[in-house]
CSV table of C-alpha atoms (C1' of nucleotides) in Angstrom, one decimal:
chain,number,residue,atom,x,y,z
A,1,MET,CA,18.0,18.5,-40.5
A,2,THR,CA,21.6,17.8,-41.5
A,3,GLU,CA,23.1,14.4,-41.4
A,4,LYS,CA,25.5,15.4,-38.7
A,5,GLN,CA,22.8,17.0,-36.7
A,6,GLU,CA,21.0,13.6,-36.6
A,7,LYS,CA,24.2,11.9,-35.7
A,8,ILE,CA,24.6,14.2,-32.7
A,9,LEU,CA,21.0,13.6,-31.6
A,10,HIS,CA,21.4,9.9,-31.9
A,11,ALA,CA,24.7,9.8,-30.1
A,12,ALA,CA,23.4,12.1,-27.3
A,13,LEU,CA,20.3,10.0,-26.8
A,14,GLU,CA,22.3,6.9,-26.4
A,15,LEU,CA,24.9,8.4,-24.0
A,16,PHE,CA,22.4,10.4,-22.0
A,17,ALA,CA,20.3,7.3,-21.5
A,18,ARG,CA,23.2,5.2,-20.6
A,19,GLU,CA,25.3,7.5,-18.4
A,20,GLY,CA,23.0,10.4,-17.5
A,21,PHE,CA,22.7,13.9,-18.8
A,22,LYS,CA,24.9,15.9,-16.5
A,23,THR,CA,27.5,13.2,-16.3
A,24,THR,CA,27.9,12.9,-20.1
A,25,SER,CA,30.2,15.6,-21.4
A,26,THR,CA,29.6,17.4,-24.7
A,27,SER,CA,33.1,16.3,-25.8
A,28,LYS,CA,32.0,12.7,-25.4
A,29,VAL,CA,28.9,13.2,-27.4
A,30,ALA,CA,30.9,14.8,-30.1
A,31,LYS,CA,33.4,12.0,-30.2
A,32,HIS,CA,30.7,9.4,-30.3
A,33,ALA,CA,28.9,11.2,-33.1
A,34,GLY,CA,32.1,11.6,-35.1
A,35,VAL,CA,31.7,15.4,-35.1
A,36,SER,CA,33.6,18.4,-33.7
A,37,GLU,CA,32.5,19.6,-30.3
A,38,GLY,CA,31.7,23.1,-31.5
A,39,LEU,CA,29.1,21.8,-33.9
A,40,ILE,CA,26.9,20.8,-31.0
A,41,PHE,CA,26.8,24.4,-29.9
A,42,ARG,CA,26.3,25.7,-33.4
A,43,HIS,CA,23.2,23.6,-33.9
A,44,PHE,CA,21.7,23.3,-30.4
A,45,GLY,CA,23.1,26.4,-28.7
A,46,SER,CA,23.9,24.7,-25.4
A,47,LYS,CA,24.0,21.3,-23.7
A,48,ASP,CA,20.5,22.0,-22.4
A,49,GLY,CA,19.3,22.8,-25.9
A,50,LEU,CA,20.6,19.5,-27.1
A,51,LEU,CA,18.6,17.7,-24.3
A,52,GLU,CA,15.5,19.7,-25.2
A,53,ALA,CA,15.8,18.7,-28.9
A,54,ILE,CA,16.0,15.0,-27.9
A,55,LEU,CA,13.0,15.3,-25.5
A,56,LYS,CA,10.9,17.1,-28.1
A,57,GLU,CA,11.6,14.5,-30.7
A,58,GLY,CA,10.7,11.8,-28.3
A,59,GLU,CA,7.5,13.4,-27.1
A,60,GLU,CA,6.2,13.3,-30.7
A,61,ARG,CA,6.8,9.5,-30.7
A,62,ILE,CA,5.0,9.1,-27.3
A,63,LYS,CA,1.9,10.9,-28.6
A,64,VAL,CA,1.7,8.5,-31.6
A,65,ILE,CA,1.9,5.5,-29.3
A,66,PHE,CA,-0.6,6.9,-26.8
A,67,SER,CA,-3.2,8.0,-29.4
A,68,ASP,CA,-3.5,4.4,-30.5
A,69,ILE,CA,-4.5,3.5,-26.9
A,70,ILE,CA,-6.6,6.5,-26.0
A,71,PHE,CA,-8.9,6.2,-28.9
A,72,GLU,CA,-9.7,2.5,-28.2
A,73,SER,CA,-13.4,2.4,-27.6
A,74,ASP,CA,-13.6,-0.9,-25.8
A,75,ALA,CA,-12.8,-0.2,-22.1
A,76,GLN,CA,-11.4,-3.7,-21.4
A,77,ALA,CA,-9.3,-3.6,-24.5
A,78,LEU,CA,-7.9,-0.2,-23.6
A,79,VAL,CA,-6.7,-1.4,-20.3
A,80,LEU,CA,-4.9,-4.4,-21.8
A,81,LYS,CA,-3.5,-2.4,-24.6
A,82,THR,CA,-1.9,0.0,-22.1
A,83,LEU,CA,-0.2,-2.9,-20.4
A,84,ASP,CA,1.1,-4.1,-23.8
A,85,ALA,CA,2.3,-0.7,-24.9
A,86,PHE,CA,4.8,-0.6,-22.1
A,87,ASN,CA,6.2,-4.0,-22.7
A,88,PRO,CA,9.8,-3.5,-23.6
A,89,ARG,CA,9.6,-6.6,-25.9
A,90,ASN,CA,7.4,-4.6,-28.2
A,91,MET,CA,9.9,-1.7,-28.5
A,92,ARG,CA,12.7,-0.9,-30.8
A,93,ASP,CA,16.2,-0.1,-29.4
A,94,GLU,CA,15.8,3.7,-29.9
A,95,GLU,CA,12.4,3.7,-28.2
A,96,LEU,CA,13.9,1.8,-25.2
A,97,GLU,CA,16.7,4.3,-25.0
A,98,PHE,CA,14.2,7.1,-25.0
A,99,TRP,CA,12.2,5.6,-22.1
A,100,LYS,CA,15.2,5.0,-20.1
A,101,LEU,CA,16.3,8.6,-20.6
A,102,GLN,CA,12.9,9.7,-19.3
A,103,TYR,CA,13.4,7.9,-16.1
A,104,LYS,CA,17.0,9.0,-15.6
A,105,ILE,CA,16.1,12.6,-16.4
A,106,LYS,CA,13.2,12.5,-14.0
A,107,TRP,CA,15.6,11.9,-11.0
A,108,GLU,CA,18.5,14.0,-12.4
A,109,LEU,CA,16.4,17.1,-13.0
A,110,GLU,CA,13.8,16.3,-10.4
A,111,GLN,CA,10.9,17.0,-12.6
A,112,TYR,CA,8.2,14.4,-13.2
A,113,GLY,CA,6.8,14.8,-16.7
A,114,GLU,CA,3.3,14.7,-15.6
A,115,HIS,CA,1.7,16.3,-18.6
A,116,LYS,CA,3.0,13.5,-20.9
A,117,MET,CA,1.0,10.9,-19.0
A,118,GLU,CA,-2.1,13.0,-18.4
A,119,PRO,CA,-4.0,11.9,-21.5
A,120,LEU,CA,-3.4,8.3,-20.7
A,121,ARG,CA,-4.4,8.8,-17.1
A,122,LEU,CA,-7.7,10.3,-18.2
A,123,ALA,CA,-8.3,7.5,-20.7
A,124,LEU,CA,-7.6,4.9,-18.1
A,125,THR,CA,-9.9,6.6,-15.6
A,126,ASN,CA,-12.7,6.6,-18.1
A,127,ALA,CA,-12.1,3.0,-18.9
A,128,PHE,CA,-12.1,1.9,-15.3
A,129,GLU,CA,-15.3,3.8,-14.8
A,130,LYS,CA,-17.0,2.0,-17.7
A,131,LEU,CA,-15.8,-1.3,-16.2
A,132,GLY,CA,-17.6,-0.5,-13.0
A,133,TYR,CA,-14.6,0.0,-10.7
A,134,ARG,CA,-15.4,1.8,-7.4
A,135,ASN,CA,-12.5,4.3,-7.6
A,136,PRO,CA,-11.6,4.7,-11.3
A,137,GLY,CA,-9.3,7.6,-10.8
A,138,GLN,CA,-7.2,5.9,-8.2
A,139,GLU,CA,-7.2,2.7,-10.3
A,140,ALA,CA,-5.7,4.6,-13.1
A,141,ILE,CA,-3.0,6.1,-11.0
A,142,ARG,CA,-2.3,2.7,-9.5
A,143,MET,CA,-1.8,1.2,-13.0
A,144,LEU,CA,0.5,3.9,-14.1
A,145,ILE,CA,2.5,3.3,-11.0
A,146,GLU,CA,2.7,-0.3,-11.8
A,147,LEU,CA,3.9,0.4,-15.3
A,148,ASP,CA,6.6,2.8,-13.9
A,149,GLY,CA,7.7,0.2,-11.5
A,150,MET,CA,8.0,-2.5,-14.1
A,151,ALA,CA,10.0,-0.3,-16.4
A,152,THR,CA,12.3,0.6,-13.5
A,153,ARG,CA,12.9,-3.0,-12.7
A,154,TYR,CA,13.3,-3.9,-16.3
A,155,PHE,CA,16.0,-1.3,-16.7
A,156,LEU,CA,17.8,-1.7,-13.5
A,157,MET,CA,17.4,-5.3,-12.3
A,158,GLU,CA,19.2,-8.1,-14.1
A,159,ASN,CA,17.0,-11.0,-13.3
A,160,PHE,CA,13.6,-9.3,-13.3
A,161,ASP,CA,10.9,-11.5,-14.9
A,162,TYR,CA,8.9,-8.9,-16.7
A,163,GLU,CA,6.8,-11.4,-18.7
A,164,SER,CA,5.3,-13.3,-15.8
A,165,LEU,CA,4.4,-10.1,-13.9
A,166,ILE,CA,2.6,-8.6,-16.8
A,167,THR,CA,0.7,-11.9,-17.3
A,168,PHE,CA,-0.2,-11.7,-13.6
A,169,LEU,CA,-1.4,-8.1,-14.0
A,170,LYS,CA,-3.4,-8.8,-17.1
A,171,GLU,CA,-5.2,-11.5,-15.3
A,172,LYS,CA,-5.9,-9.1,-12.4
A,173,TYR,CA,-7.4,-6.5,-14.8
A,174,THR,CA,-9.7,-8.9,-16.7
A,175,LYS,CA,-12.6,-9.7,-14.6
B,1,MET,CA,33.4,9.0,15.0
B,2,THR,CA,34.6,12.6,15.2
B,3,GLU,CA,32.3,15.5,15.3
B,4,LYS,CA,33.5,16.8,11.9
B,5,GLN,CA,33.2,13.3,10.5
B,6,GLU,CA,29.6,13.3,11.3
B,7,LYS,CA,29.1,16.8,10.0
B,8,ILE,CA,30.6,15.6,6.7
B,9,LEU,CA,28.3,12.6,6.5
B,10,HIS,CA,25.3,14.7,7.3
B,11,ALA,CA,26.1,17.4,4.7
B,12,ALA,CA,26.9,14.9,2.1
B,13,LEU,CA,23.6,13.0,2.6
B,14,GLU,CA,21.7,16.2,2.3
B,15,LEU,CA,23.5,17.4,-0.8
B,16,PHE,CA,23.7,14.0,-2.6
B,17,ALA,CA,19.9,13.5,-2.0
B,18,ARG,CA,19.1,17.0,-3.2
B,19,GLU,CA,21.5,17.3,-6.2
B,20,GLY,CA,22.8,13.9,-6.9
B,21,PHE,CA,26.1,12.1,-6.2
B,22,LYS,CA,28.2,12.8,-9.3
B,23,THR,CA,26.9,16.3,-9.7
B,24,THR,CA,27.7,17.3,-6.1
B,25,SER,CA,31.4,18.3,-5.8
B,26,THR,CA,33.5,17.4,-2.8
B,27,SER,CA,34.3,21.1,-2.3
B,28,LYS,CA,30.6,21.8,-2.0
B,29,VAL,CA,30.2,19.1,0.6
B,30,ALA,CA,33.2,20.5,2.6
B,31,LYS,CA,31.9,24.0,2.5
B,32,HIS,CA,28.4,22.9,3.6
B,33,ALA,CA,29.9,20.9,6.4
B,34,GLY,CA,32.2,23.7,7.5
B,35,VAL,CA,35.3,21.7,7.0
B,36,SER,CA,38.4,21.7,4.8
B,37,GLU,CA,38.1,19.7,1.6
B,38,GLY,CA,41.1,17.6,2.4
B,39,LEU,CA,39.4,16.2,5.5
B,40,ILE,CA,36.9,14.3,3.4
B,41,PHE,CA,39.7,12.4,1.8
B,42,ARG,CA,41.5,11.9,5.0
B,43,HIS,CA,38.5,10.2,6.6
B,44,PHE,CA,36.8,8.5,3.6
B,45,GLY,CA,39.6,8.0,1.2
B,46,SER,CA,37.6,9.1,-1.9
B,47,LYS,CA,34.3,10.5,-3.0
B,48,ASP,CA,33.1,7.0,-3.6
B,49,GLY,CA,34.2,6.1,-0.1
B,50,LEU,CA,32.1,8.9,1.3
B,51,LEU,CA,29.0,7.6,-0.5
B,52,GLU,CA,29.7,4.1,0.7
B,53,ALA,CA,29.8,5.3,4.3
B,54,ILE,CA,26.5,7.1,3.9
B,55,LEU,CA,24.8,4.1,2.4
B,56,LYS,CA,26.2,1.7,5.0
B,57,GLU,CA,24.8,3.9,7.8
B,58,GLY,CA,21.5,4.1,6.1
B,59,GLU,CA,21.2,0.3,5.6
B,60,GLU,CA,21.5,-0.2,9.3
B,61,ARG,CA,18.5,2.1,9.8
B,62,ILE,CA,16.5,0.2,7.1
B,63,LYS,CA,17.1,-3.1,8.8
B,64,VAL,CA,15.7,-1.7,12.0
B,65,ILE,CA,12.6,-0.5,10.3
B,66,PHE,CA,12.1,-3.7,8.3
B,67,SER,CA,12.6,-6.0,11.3
B,68,ASP,CA,9.6,-4.4,13.0
B,69,ILE,CA,7.5,-5.4,9.9
B,70,ILE,CA,9.0,-8.7,9.2
B,71,PHE,CA,8.4,-10.2,12.6
B,72,GLU,CA,4.8,-9.3,12.7
B,73,SER,CA,2.9,-12.6,13.0
B,74,ASP,CA,-0.5,-11.5,11.9
B,75,ALA,CA,-0.5,-11.5,8.1
B,76,GLN,CA,-3.1,-8.9,7.6
B,77,ALA,CA,-1.3,-6.6,10.0
B,78,LEU,CA,2.0,-7.1,8.2
B,79,VAL,CA,0.6,-6.0,4.9
B,80,LEU,CA,-0.9,-2.9,6.4
B,81,LYS,CA,2.2,-2.2,8.4
B,82,THR,CA,4.3,-2.3,5.2
B,83,LEU,CA,2.1,0.4,3.6
B,84,ASP,CA,2.5,2.6,6.7
B,85,ALA,CA,6.2,2.1,7.0
B,86,PHE,CA,6.7,3.9,3.6
B,87,ASN,CA,4.4,6.7,4.4
B,88,PRO,CA,6.6,9.9,4.3
B,89,ARG,CA,4.5,11.4,7.0
B,90,ASN,CA,5.9,8.9,9.4
B,91,MET,CA,9.5,9.8,8.6
B,92,ARG,CA,12.0,12.2,10.1
B,93,ASP,CA,13.8,14.5,7.7
B,94,GLU,CA,17.0,12.6,7.7
B,95,GLU,CA,15.2,9.4,6.9
B,96,LEU,CA,13.4,11.1,4.0
B,97,GLU,CA,16.7,12.3,2.7
B,98,PHE,CA,18.1,8.8,2.9
B,99,TRP,CA,15.2,7.3,0.9
B,100,LYS,CA,15.5,10.0,-1.7
B,101,LEU,CA,19.2,9.3,-2.1
B,102,GLN,CA,18.4,5.6,-2.6
B,103,TYR,CA,16.1,6.5,-5.6
B,104,LYS,CA,18.5,9.0,-7.1
B,105,ILE,CA,21.5,6.6,-6.7
B,106,LYS,CA,19.5,3.8,-8.2
B,107,TRP,CA,19.4,5.7,-11.5
B,108,GLU,CA,22.7,7.4,-11.3
B,109,LEU,CA,24.7,4.3,-10.7
B,110,GLU,CA,22.2,2.0,-12.4
B,111,GLN,CA,22.1,-0.6,-9.6
B,112,TYR,CA,18.9,-1.6,-8.0
B,113,GLY,CA,19.5,-2.4,-4.4
B,114,GLU,CA,17.7,-5.7,-4.6
B,115,HIS,CA,19.1,-7.3,-1.5
B,116,LYS,CA,17.9,-4.6,0.7
B,117,MET,CA,14.2,-5.3,-0.1
B,118,GLU,CA,14.6,-9.1,-0.2
B,119,PRO,CA,13.6,-9.8,3.4
B,120,LEU,CA,10.6,-7.6,3.0
B,121,ARG,CA,9.6,-9.3,-0.2
B,122,LEU,CA,9.8,-12.7,1.4
B,123,ALA,CA,7.8,-11.6,4.4
B,124,LEU,CA,5.1,-10.1,2.1
B,125,THR,CA,5.0,-13.3,0.0
B,126,ASN,CA,4.5,-15.3,3.1
B,127,ALA,CA,1.8,-13.0,4.3
B,128,PHE,CA,-0.1,-13.0,1.0
B,129,GLU,CA,0.0,-16.8,1.1
B,130,LYS,CA,-1.5,-16.9,4.5
B,131,LEU,CA,-4.2,-14.6,3.4
B,132,GLY,CA,-5.1,-17.0,0.6
B,133,TYR,CA,-4.0,-15.0,-2.4
B,134,ARG,CA,-3.6,-17.0,-5.6
B,135,ASN,CA,-0.1,-15.7,-6.5
B,136,PRO,CA,1.5,-14.6,-3.3
B,137,GLY,CA,5.0,-14.0,-4.9
B,138,GLN,CA,3.6,-11.7,-7.6
B,139,GLU,CA,1.4,-9.9,-5.1
B,140,ALA,CA,4.4,-9.1,-3.0
B,141,ILE,CA,6.3,-7.7,-6.0
B,142,ARG,CA,3.3,-5.8,-7.1
B,143,MET,CA,3.1,-4.2,-3.7
B,144,LEU,CA,6.7,-3.3,-3.6
B,145,ILE,CA,6.3,-1.7,-7.0
B,146,GLU,CA,3.4,0.3,-5.7
B,147,LEU,CA,5.4,1.6,-2.8
B,148,ASP,CA,8.3,2.6,-5.1
B,149,GLY,CA,5.8,4.4,-7.4
B,150,MET,CA,4.3,6.3,-4.5
B,151,ALA,CA,7.6,7.3,-3.2
B,152,THR,CA,8.8,8.5,-6.6
B,153,ARG,CA,5.6,10.6,-7.0
B,154,TYR,CA,6.0,11.9,-3.5
B,155,PHE,CA,9.5,13.1,-4.2
B,156,LEU,CA,9.0,14.4,-7.7
B,157,MET,CA,5.4,15.5,-8.1
B,158,GLU,CA,4.3,18.7,-6.5
B,159,ASN,CA,0.6,18.0,-6.2
B,160,PHE,CA,0.6,14.3,-5.6
B,161,ASP,CA,-2.0,13.2,-3.1
B,162,TYR,CA,-0.2,10.5,-1.2
B,163,GLU,CA,-2.7,10.1,1.6
B,164,SER,CA,-5.7,9.3,-0.5
B,165,LEU,CA,-3.8,6.8,-2.6
B,166,ILE,CA,-2.6,5.0,0.4
B,167,THR,CA,-6.1,4.9,1.8
B,168,PHE,CA,-7.2,3.4,-1.5
B,169,LEU,CA,-4.6,0.7,-1.4
B,170,LYS,CA,-5.2,-0.1,2.2
B,171,GLU,CA,-8.8,-0.8,1.3
B,172,LYS,CA,-7.7,-2.9,-1.6
B,173,TYR,CA,-5.5,-5.0,0.6
B,174,THR,CA,-8.0,-5.6,3.4
B,175,LYS,CA,-10.6,-8.2,2.2
C,1,DT,C1',30.8,33.5,-61.9
C,2,DA,C1',30.2,36.3,-57.8
C,3,DT,C1',28.2,36.7,-53.2
C,4,DC,C1',26.0,35.5,-49.1
C,5,DT,C1',24.6,32.0,-45.7
C,6,DT,C1',25.1,27.8,-43.6
C,7,DT,C1',27.9,24.0,-42.0
C,8,DG,C1',31.9,22.5,-40.1
C,9,DC,C1',36.4,22.3,-37.6
C,10,DA,C1',40.5,23.0,-34.3
C,11,DA,C1',42.3,25.5,-31.0
C,12,DG,C1',41.4,27.9,-27.6
C,13,DT,C1',38.8,30.1,-22.9
C,14,DG,C1',38.3,30.4,-17.6
C,15,DA,C1',36.0,27.7,-14.3
C,16,DT,C1',35.6,23.5,-11.8
C,17,DT,C1',36.7,18.7,-10.9
C,18,DA,C1',38.6,14.9,-7.5
C,19,DC,C1',42.4,14.4,-5.2
C,20,DT,C1',47.4,15.3,-3.0
C,21,DC,C1',50.8,17.1,-0.1
C,22,DA,C1',53.4,19.7,3.2
C,23,DC,C1',52.3,21.4,7.2
C,24,DT,C1',50.1,22.6,11.9
C,25,DT,C1',47.1,21.5,15.8
C,26,DT,C1',44.8,18.4,18.9
C,27,DT,C1',44.4,14.2,21.4
C,28,DA,C1',45.8,10.2,24.1
C,29,DG,C1',48.8,7.1,26.6
C,30,DA,C1',53.1,6.3,29.3
D,1,DT,C1',55.3,16.2,30.8
D,2,DC,C1',57.0,14.1,26.8
D,3,DT,C1',55.9,11.9,22.4
D,4,DA,C1',53.7,9.7,18.7
D,5,DA,C1',49.5,9.2,16.3
D,6,DA,C1',45.4,11.1,14.7
D,7,DA,C1',42.8,15.2,13.1
D,8,DG,C1',42.6,19.1,10.5
D,9,DT,C1',44.1,22.7,7.1
D,10,DG,C1',44.9,25.3,2.7
D,11,DA,C1',47.3,25.8,-1.3
D,12,DG,C1',48.4,23.2,-4.8
D,13,DT,C1',47.8,19.4,-9.0
D,14,DA,C1',46.5,17.8,-13.8
D,15,DA,C1',42.4,16.8,-16.0
D,16,DT,C1',38.0,17.9,-17.5
D,17,DC,C1',34.0,20.9,-18.0
D,18,DA,C1',30.6,23.8,-21.1
D,19,DC,C1',31.3,27.0,-24.2
D,20,DT,C1',33.7,30.6,-27.7
D,21,DT,C1',36.2,32.2,-31.5
D,22,DG,C1',38.4,32.7,-36.0
D,23,DC,C1',38.5,30.8,-40.2
D,24,DA,C1',37.7,27.5,-44.0
D,25,DA,C1',34.7,24.6,-46.9
D,26,DA,C1',30.3,23.8,-49.0
D,27,DG,C1',25.7,25.2,-50.7
D,28,DA,C1',22.4,28.2,-52.4
D,29,DT,C1',20.8,32.2,-55.0
D,30,DA,C1',21.5,35.7,-58.4
DNA sequence: TATCTTTGCAAGTGATTACTCACTTTTAGA
DNA sequence: TCTAAAAGTGAGTAATCACTTGCAAAGATA
């Protein structure tokens, strides 16, 4: 990958996450990346192609993070690890941008990236089963919903107290 | 309000909810409403003005729905009523469209409509306190998050089983 | 050094954007 | 019935959109 190619990807991720995909023009991306607009189309073919490249790169990163959780053998630890993995305080800037993009895209393109979360959902279901919960499957979905909700609030609400809610949930899930 | 004015509002709500605010052109709204494009600007001043009018109308409707919950004196009933109020099966088409718009707008304009949910949050906090929960405030937030998450999944996931999750949660919140 | 491919740029393309303006029709009050 | 305001239209506006094209510079291979 060329240096300018990476600059385009980086600039696009930042702008798409901040201002949305459809509402960010390719000329803006080019300007922000310090590159001619035509180069975007040379390398990525189309604006959609650019988005695809960003999402593909990000998915690889997600897999790495998830694999650390999924292969945890202790059920209780797995549940707590999941809660920690989504704590924005544990993320680098670029990771945060990528997550935000996921949520924005979800509503802009109206497609929930189910398959991405599927391995985590299964691992959580398994963990809750080991821990003796009555409805492990539903518990897993519930927890994923809670993580979604916290992320949403973290990104969109100014005065959201992420830390104390996660402490509250950790307590709930340890007994 | 004129007949055409209402037609514009209705068409705009439908299109904004389906395809987003910024990505829906005023010409499309006009065409869908069977009205000249200029009329939109005559009545609502700008595209933003049109959105404001839609949101204002919707907020009135939200208040009505919420007041039925909030003034419920029985704490347990209030909690269950809340879960039912957000069940898409209990909603008319236009109500559903309005809720979907809320979620889309949230991410498009990056502003969480906190104040809208505030009365419900307080009522839930109060209810959980009456029911003897250890952290009533956090429980209320948790429940609002769960409702958000379920709505998101209802709107964006094809095979999401809303009904069984809400049954699961009702069970959780009755004991 | 000669040749071919990749990388890059600047100046375009037609289509679409939110919005305006000059104008006509409808409505309401005296 | 007369008149002024409100409602409504349709053709315009400059700006911006995603994308293309022609051509130069840079790298790689021989």
